[in-house]
Tab-separated table of C-alpha atoms (C1' of nucleotides) in Angstrom:
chain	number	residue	atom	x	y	z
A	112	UNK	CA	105.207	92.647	101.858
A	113	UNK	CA	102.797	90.892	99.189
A	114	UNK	CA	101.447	93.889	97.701
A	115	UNK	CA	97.793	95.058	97.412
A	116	UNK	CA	95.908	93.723	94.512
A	117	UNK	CA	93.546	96.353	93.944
A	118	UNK	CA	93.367	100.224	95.766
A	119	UNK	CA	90.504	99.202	97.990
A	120	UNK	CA	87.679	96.449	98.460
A	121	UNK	CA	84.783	98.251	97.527
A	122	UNK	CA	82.382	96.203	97.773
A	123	UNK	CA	82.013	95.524	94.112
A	124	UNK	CA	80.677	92.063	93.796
A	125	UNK	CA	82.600	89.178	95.267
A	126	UNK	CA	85.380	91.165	96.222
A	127	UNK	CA	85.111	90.336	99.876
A	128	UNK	CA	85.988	86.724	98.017
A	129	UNK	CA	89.051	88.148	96.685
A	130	UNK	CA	90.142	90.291	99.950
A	131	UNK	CA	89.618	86.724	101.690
A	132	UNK	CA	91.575	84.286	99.306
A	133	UNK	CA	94.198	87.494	99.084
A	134	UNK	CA	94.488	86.760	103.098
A	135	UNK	CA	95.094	82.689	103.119
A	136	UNK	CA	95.477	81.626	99.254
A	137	UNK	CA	99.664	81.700	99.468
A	138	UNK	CA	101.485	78.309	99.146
A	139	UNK	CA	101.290	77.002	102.249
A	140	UNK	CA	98.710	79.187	104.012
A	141	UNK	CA	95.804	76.987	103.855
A	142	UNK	CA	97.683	74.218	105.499
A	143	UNK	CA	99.452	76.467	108.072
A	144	UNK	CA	96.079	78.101	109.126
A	145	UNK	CA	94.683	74.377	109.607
A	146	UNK	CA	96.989	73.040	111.644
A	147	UNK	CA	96.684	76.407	113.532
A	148	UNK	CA	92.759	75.109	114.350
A	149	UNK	CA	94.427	72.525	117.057
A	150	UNK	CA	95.699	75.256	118.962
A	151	UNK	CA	98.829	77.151	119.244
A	152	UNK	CA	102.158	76.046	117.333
A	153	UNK	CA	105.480	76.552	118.498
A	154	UNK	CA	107.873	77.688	114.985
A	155	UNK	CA	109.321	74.206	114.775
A	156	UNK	CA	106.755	72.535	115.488
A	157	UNK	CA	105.395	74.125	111.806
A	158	UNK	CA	108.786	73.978	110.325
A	159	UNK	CA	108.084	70.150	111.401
A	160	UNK	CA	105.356	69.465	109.656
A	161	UNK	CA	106.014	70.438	106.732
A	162	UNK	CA	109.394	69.289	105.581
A	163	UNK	CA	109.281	70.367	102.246
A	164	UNK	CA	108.285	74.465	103.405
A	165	UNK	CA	111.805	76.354	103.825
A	166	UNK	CA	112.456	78.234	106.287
A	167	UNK	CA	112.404	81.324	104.951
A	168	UNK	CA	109.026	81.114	103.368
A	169	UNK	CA	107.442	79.271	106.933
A	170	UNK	CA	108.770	82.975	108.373
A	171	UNK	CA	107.566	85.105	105.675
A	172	UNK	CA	103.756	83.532	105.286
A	173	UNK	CA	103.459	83.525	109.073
A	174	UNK	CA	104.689	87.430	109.304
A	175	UNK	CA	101.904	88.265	106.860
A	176	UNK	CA	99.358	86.304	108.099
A	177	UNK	CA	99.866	88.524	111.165
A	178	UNK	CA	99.872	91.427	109.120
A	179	UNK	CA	96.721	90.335	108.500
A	180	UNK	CA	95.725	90.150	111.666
A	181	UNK	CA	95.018	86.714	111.306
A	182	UNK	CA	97.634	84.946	113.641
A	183	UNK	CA	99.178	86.325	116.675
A	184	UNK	CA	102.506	85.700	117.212
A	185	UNK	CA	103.837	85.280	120.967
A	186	UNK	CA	107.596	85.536	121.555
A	187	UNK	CA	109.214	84.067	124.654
A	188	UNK	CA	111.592	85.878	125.905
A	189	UNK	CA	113.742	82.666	127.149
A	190	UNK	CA	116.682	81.047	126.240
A	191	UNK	CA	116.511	79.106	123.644
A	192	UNK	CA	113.647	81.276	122.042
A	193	UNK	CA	110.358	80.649	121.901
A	194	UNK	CA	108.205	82.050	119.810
A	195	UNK	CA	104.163	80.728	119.448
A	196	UNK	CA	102.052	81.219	116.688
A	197	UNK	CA	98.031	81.113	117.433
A	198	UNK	CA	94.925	82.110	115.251
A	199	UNK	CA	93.640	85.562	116.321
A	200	UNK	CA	89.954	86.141	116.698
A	201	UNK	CA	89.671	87.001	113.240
A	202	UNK	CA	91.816	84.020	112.590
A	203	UNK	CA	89.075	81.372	114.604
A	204	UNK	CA	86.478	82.246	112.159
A	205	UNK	CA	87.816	81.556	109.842
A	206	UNK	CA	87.191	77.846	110.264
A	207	UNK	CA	84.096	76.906	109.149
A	208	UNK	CA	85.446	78.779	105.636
A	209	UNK	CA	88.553	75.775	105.920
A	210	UNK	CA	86.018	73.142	106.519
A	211	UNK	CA	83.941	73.999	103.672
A	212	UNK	CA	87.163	74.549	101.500
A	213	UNK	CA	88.278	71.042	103.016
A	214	UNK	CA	84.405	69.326	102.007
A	215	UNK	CA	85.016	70.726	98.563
A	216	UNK	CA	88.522	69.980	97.910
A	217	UNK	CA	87.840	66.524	98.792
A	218	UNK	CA	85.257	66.278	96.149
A	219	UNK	CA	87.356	68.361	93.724
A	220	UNK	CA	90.118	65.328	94.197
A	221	UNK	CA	87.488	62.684	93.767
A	222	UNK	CA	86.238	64.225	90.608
A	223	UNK	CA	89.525	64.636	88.907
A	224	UNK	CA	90.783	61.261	89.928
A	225	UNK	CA	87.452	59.647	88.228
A	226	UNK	CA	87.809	61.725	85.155
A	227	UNK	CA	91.843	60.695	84.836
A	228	UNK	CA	90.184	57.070	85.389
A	229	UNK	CA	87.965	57.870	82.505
A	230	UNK	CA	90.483	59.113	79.993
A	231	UNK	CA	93.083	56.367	80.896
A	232	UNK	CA	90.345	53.729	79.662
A	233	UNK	CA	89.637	55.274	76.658
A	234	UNK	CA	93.295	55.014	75.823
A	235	UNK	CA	93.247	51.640	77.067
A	236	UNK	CA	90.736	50.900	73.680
B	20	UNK	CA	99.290	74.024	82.743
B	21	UNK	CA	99.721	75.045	86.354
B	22	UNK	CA	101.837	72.410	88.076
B	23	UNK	CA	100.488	70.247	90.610
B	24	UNK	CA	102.160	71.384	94.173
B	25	UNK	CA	102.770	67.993	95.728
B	26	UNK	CA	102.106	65.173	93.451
B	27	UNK	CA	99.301	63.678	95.180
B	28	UNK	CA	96.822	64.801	97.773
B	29	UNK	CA	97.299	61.972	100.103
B	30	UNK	CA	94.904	62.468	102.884
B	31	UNK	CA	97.325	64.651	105.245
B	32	UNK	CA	94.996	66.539	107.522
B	33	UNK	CA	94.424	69.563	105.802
B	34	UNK	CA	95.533	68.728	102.248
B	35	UNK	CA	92.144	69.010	100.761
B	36	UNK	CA	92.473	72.709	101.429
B	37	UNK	CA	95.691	72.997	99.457
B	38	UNK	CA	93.330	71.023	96.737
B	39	UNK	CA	90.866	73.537	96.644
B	40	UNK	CA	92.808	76.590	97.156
B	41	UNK	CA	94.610	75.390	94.259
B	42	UNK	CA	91.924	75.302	91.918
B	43	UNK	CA	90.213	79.004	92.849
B	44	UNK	CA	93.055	80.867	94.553
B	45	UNK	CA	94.646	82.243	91.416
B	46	UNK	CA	94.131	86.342	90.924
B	47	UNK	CA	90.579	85.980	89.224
B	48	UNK	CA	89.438	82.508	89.838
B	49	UNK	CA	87.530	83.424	93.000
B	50	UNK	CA	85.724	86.715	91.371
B	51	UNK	CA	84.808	84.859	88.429
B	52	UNK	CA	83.544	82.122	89.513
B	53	UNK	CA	81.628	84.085	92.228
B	54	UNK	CA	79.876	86.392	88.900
B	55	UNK	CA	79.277	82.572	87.719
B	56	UNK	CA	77.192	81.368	90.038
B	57	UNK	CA	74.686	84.311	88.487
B	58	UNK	CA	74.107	81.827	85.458
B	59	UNK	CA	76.712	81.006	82.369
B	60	UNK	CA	78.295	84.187	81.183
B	61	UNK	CA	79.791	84.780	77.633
B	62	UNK	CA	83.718	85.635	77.139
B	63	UNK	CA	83.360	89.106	76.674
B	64	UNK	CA	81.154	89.570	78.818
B	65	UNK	CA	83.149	88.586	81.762
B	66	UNK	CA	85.660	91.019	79.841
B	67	UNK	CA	83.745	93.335	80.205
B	68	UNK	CA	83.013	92.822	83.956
B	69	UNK	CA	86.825	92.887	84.529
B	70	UNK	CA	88.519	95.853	82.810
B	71	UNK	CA	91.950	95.182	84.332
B	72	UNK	CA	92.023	91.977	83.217
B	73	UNK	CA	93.687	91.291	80.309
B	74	UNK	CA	92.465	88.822	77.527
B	75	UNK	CA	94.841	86.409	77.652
B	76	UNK	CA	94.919	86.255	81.447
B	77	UNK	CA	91.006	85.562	81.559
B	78	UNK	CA	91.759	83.374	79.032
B	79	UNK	CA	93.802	81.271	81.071
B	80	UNK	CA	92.095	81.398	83.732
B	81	UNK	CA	88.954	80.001	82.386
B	82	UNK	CA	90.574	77.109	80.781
B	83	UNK	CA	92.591	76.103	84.085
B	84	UNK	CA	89.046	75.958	86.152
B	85	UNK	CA	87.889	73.977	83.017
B	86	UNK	CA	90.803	72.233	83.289
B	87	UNK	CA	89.621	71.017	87.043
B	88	UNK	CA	86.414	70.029	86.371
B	89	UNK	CA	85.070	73.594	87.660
B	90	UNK	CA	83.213	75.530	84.644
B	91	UNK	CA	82.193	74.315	81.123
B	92	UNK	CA	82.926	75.784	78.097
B	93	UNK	CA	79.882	75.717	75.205
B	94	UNK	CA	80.954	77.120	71.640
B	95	UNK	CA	78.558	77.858	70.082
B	96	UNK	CA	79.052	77.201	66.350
B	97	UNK	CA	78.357	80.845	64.749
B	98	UNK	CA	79.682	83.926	63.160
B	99	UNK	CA	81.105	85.512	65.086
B	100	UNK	CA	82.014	83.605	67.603
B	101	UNK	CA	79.989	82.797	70.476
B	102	UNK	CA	81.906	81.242	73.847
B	103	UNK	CA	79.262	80.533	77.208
B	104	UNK	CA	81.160	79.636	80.499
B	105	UNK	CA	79.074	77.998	82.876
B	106	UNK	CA	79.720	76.308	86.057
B	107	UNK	CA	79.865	72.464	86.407
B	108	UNK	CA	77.921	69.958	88.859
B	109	UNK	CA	81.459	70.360	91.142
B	110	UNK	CA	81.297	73.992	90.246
B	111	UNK	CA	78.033	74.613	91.986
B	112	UNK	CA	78.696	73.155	94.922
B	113	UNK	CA	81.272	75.832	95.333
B	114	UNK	CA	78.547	78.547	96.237
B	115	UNK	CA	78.103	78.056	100.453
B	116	UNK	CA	82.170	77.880	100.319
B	117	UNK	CA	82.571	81.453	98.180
B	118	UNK	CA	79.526	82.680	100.485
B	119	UNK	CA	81.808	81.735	103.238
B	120	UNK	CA	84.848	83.067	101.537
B	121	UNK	CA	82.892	86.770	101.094
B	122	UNK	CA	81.083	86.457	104.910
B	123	UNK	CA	85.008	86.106	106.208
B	124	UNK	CA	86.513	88.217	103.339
B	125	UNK	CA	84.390	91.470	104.834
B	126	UNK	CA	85.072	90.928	108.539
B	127	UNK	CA	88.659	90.995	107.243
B	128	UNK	CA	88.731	94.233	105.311
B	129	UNK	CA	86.694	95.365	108.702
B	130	UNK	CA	89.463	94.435	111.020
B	131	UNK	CA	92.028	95.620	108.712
B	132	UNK	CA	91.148	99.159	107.773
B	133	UNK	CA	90.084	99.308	112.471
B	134	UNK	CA	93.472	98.485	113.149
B	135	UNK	CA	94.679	101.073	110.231
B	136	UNK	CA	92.526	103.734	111.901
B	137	UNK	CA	94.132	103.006	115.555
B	138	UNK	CA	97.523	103.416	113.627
B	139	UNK	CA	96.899	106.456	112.064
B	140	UNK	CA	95.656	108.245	114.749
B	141	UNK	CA	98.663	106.850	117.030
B	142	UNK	CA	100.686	109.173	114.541
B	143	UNK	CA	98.476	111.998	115.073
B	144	UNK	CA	99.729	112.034	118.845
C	210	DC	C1'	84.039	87.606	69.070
C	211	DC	C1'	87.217	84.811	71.009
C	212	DG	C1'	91.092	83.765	71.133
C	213	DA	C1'	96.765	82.344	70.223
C	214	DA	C1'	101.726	84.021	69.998
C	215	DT	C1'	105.307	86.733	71.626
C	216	DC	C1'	107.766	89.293	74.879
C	217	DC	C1'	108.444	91.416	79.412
C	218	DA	C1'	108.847	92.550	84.493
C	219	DA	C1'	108.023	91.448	89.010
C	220	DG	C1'	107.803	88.580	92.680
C	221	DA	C1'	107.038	84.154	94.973
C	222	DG	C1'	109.146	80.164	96.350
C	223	DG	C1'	113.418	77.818	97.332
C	224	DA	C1'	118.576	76.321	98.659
C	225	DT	C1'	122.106	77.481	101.502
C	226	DA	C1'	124.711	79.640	104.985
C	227	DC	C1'	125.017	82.550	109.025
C	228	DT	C1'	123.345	84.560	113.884
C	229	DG	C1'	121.550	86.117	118.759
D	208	DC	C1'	115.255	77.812	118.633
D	209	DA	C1'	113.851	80.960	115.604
D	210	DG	C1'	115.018	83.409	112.761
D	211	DT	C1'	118.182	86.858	108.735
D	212	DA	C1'	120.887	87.394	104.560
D	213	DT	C1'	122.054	86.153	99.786
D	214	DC	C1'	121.340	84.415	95.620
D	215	DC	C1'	118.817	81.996	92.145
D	216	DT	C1'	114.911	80.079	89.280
D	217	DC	C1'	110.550	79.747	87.579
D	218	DT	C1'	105.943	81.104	87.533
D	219	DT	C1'	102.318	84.790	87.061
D	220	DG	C1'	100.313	88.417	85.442
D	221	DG	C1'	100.310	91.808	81.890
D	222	DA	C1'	100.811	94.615	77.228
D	223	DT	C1'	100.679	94.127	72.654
D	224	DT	C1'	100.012	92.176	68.274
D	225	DC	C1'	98.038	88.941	65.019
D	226	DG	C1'	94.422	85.396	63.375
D	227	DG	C1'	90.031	82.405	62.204
DNA sequence: CCGAATCCAAGAGGATACTG
DNA sequence: CAGTATCCTCTTGGATTCGG
């Protein structure tokens, strides 16, 4: 289990931030959480969509976002398995948080894209 | 530098979250920019503010959000030294996502510390 | 005062193979 | 299908020391 980062959020200034990006900032956590937005995602279905996530880590970020108590995760007891991940209460608002992290990522991207523009040119000279 | 994760953000639905939990999810980034949006802080200043953070850390840290177009960095020209880290145009328009960040980040530590409560006292019985 | 340089330990992410 | 179990690498954060 990722470990603690500090003893306790004590409501020192912006640690709320921290407890929060401590929660969703792993690899692939973002990503995982917005696909989760849809509407519940069958393992595979994950393990899908992102080809490049192994499936060890897909198991391990999932298991602590329910530790979290972010995600709920629903096993069918059939055969073959079935297991369903969804976003928990706590987990469904958390979306307007994505969306503004989304609005501001895109901008981030635009910014740094101009500014590589920029500095290309002046090697151009 | 920190590597990129994927070499481009290419408009896969939810990639812009990857972008901008890659520029503030790193230990500090959140909690220092948050104490940024105050007004520009000197070096040691933000030391101070963060015993358990080492020099060099902070250090880094502050030039990789530099590094994205987040903060500026002003040096002042005296002796001694004189270092004021401010937040950018791109920086600012971070503040309604940390606010977001800290609204979820406390419902979190909430729900957490509930469900260690109804743990505990299921070990009391 | 604000770093850079060096060295270190821990752990996160990953490749691969196996299982109920 | 949905995972474990190993093993490996590389990054992160950190302590400490030195420098302009």
């Amino acid at each position: 289990m990722r470990p603690m980062r500090h003893v306790s959020y004590d409501g020192t200034k912006g640690c709320y931030v921290e407890a929060a990006l401590d929660a969703i900032s792993d690899k692939w956590k973002g990503v995982i959480l917005y696909h989760l937005l849809d509407g519940p995602k069958r393992f595979n279905q994950l393990k899908r969509t992102f080809p490049e996530l192994s499936q060890r880590i897909l198991t391990r970020q999932l298991r602590e976002l329910e530790g979290d108590g972010v995600i709920n995760r629903k096993v069918y007891p059939e055969i073959p398995p079935k297991v369903e991940y969804s976003l928990t209460d706590l987990g469904e608002l958390l979306k307007p948080t994505l969306e503004s992290l989304e609005d501001w990522g895109l901008k981030c991207v635009e910014v740094t894209k101009r500014s590589k523009i920029v500095s290309e040119k002046a090697v151009e000279q």
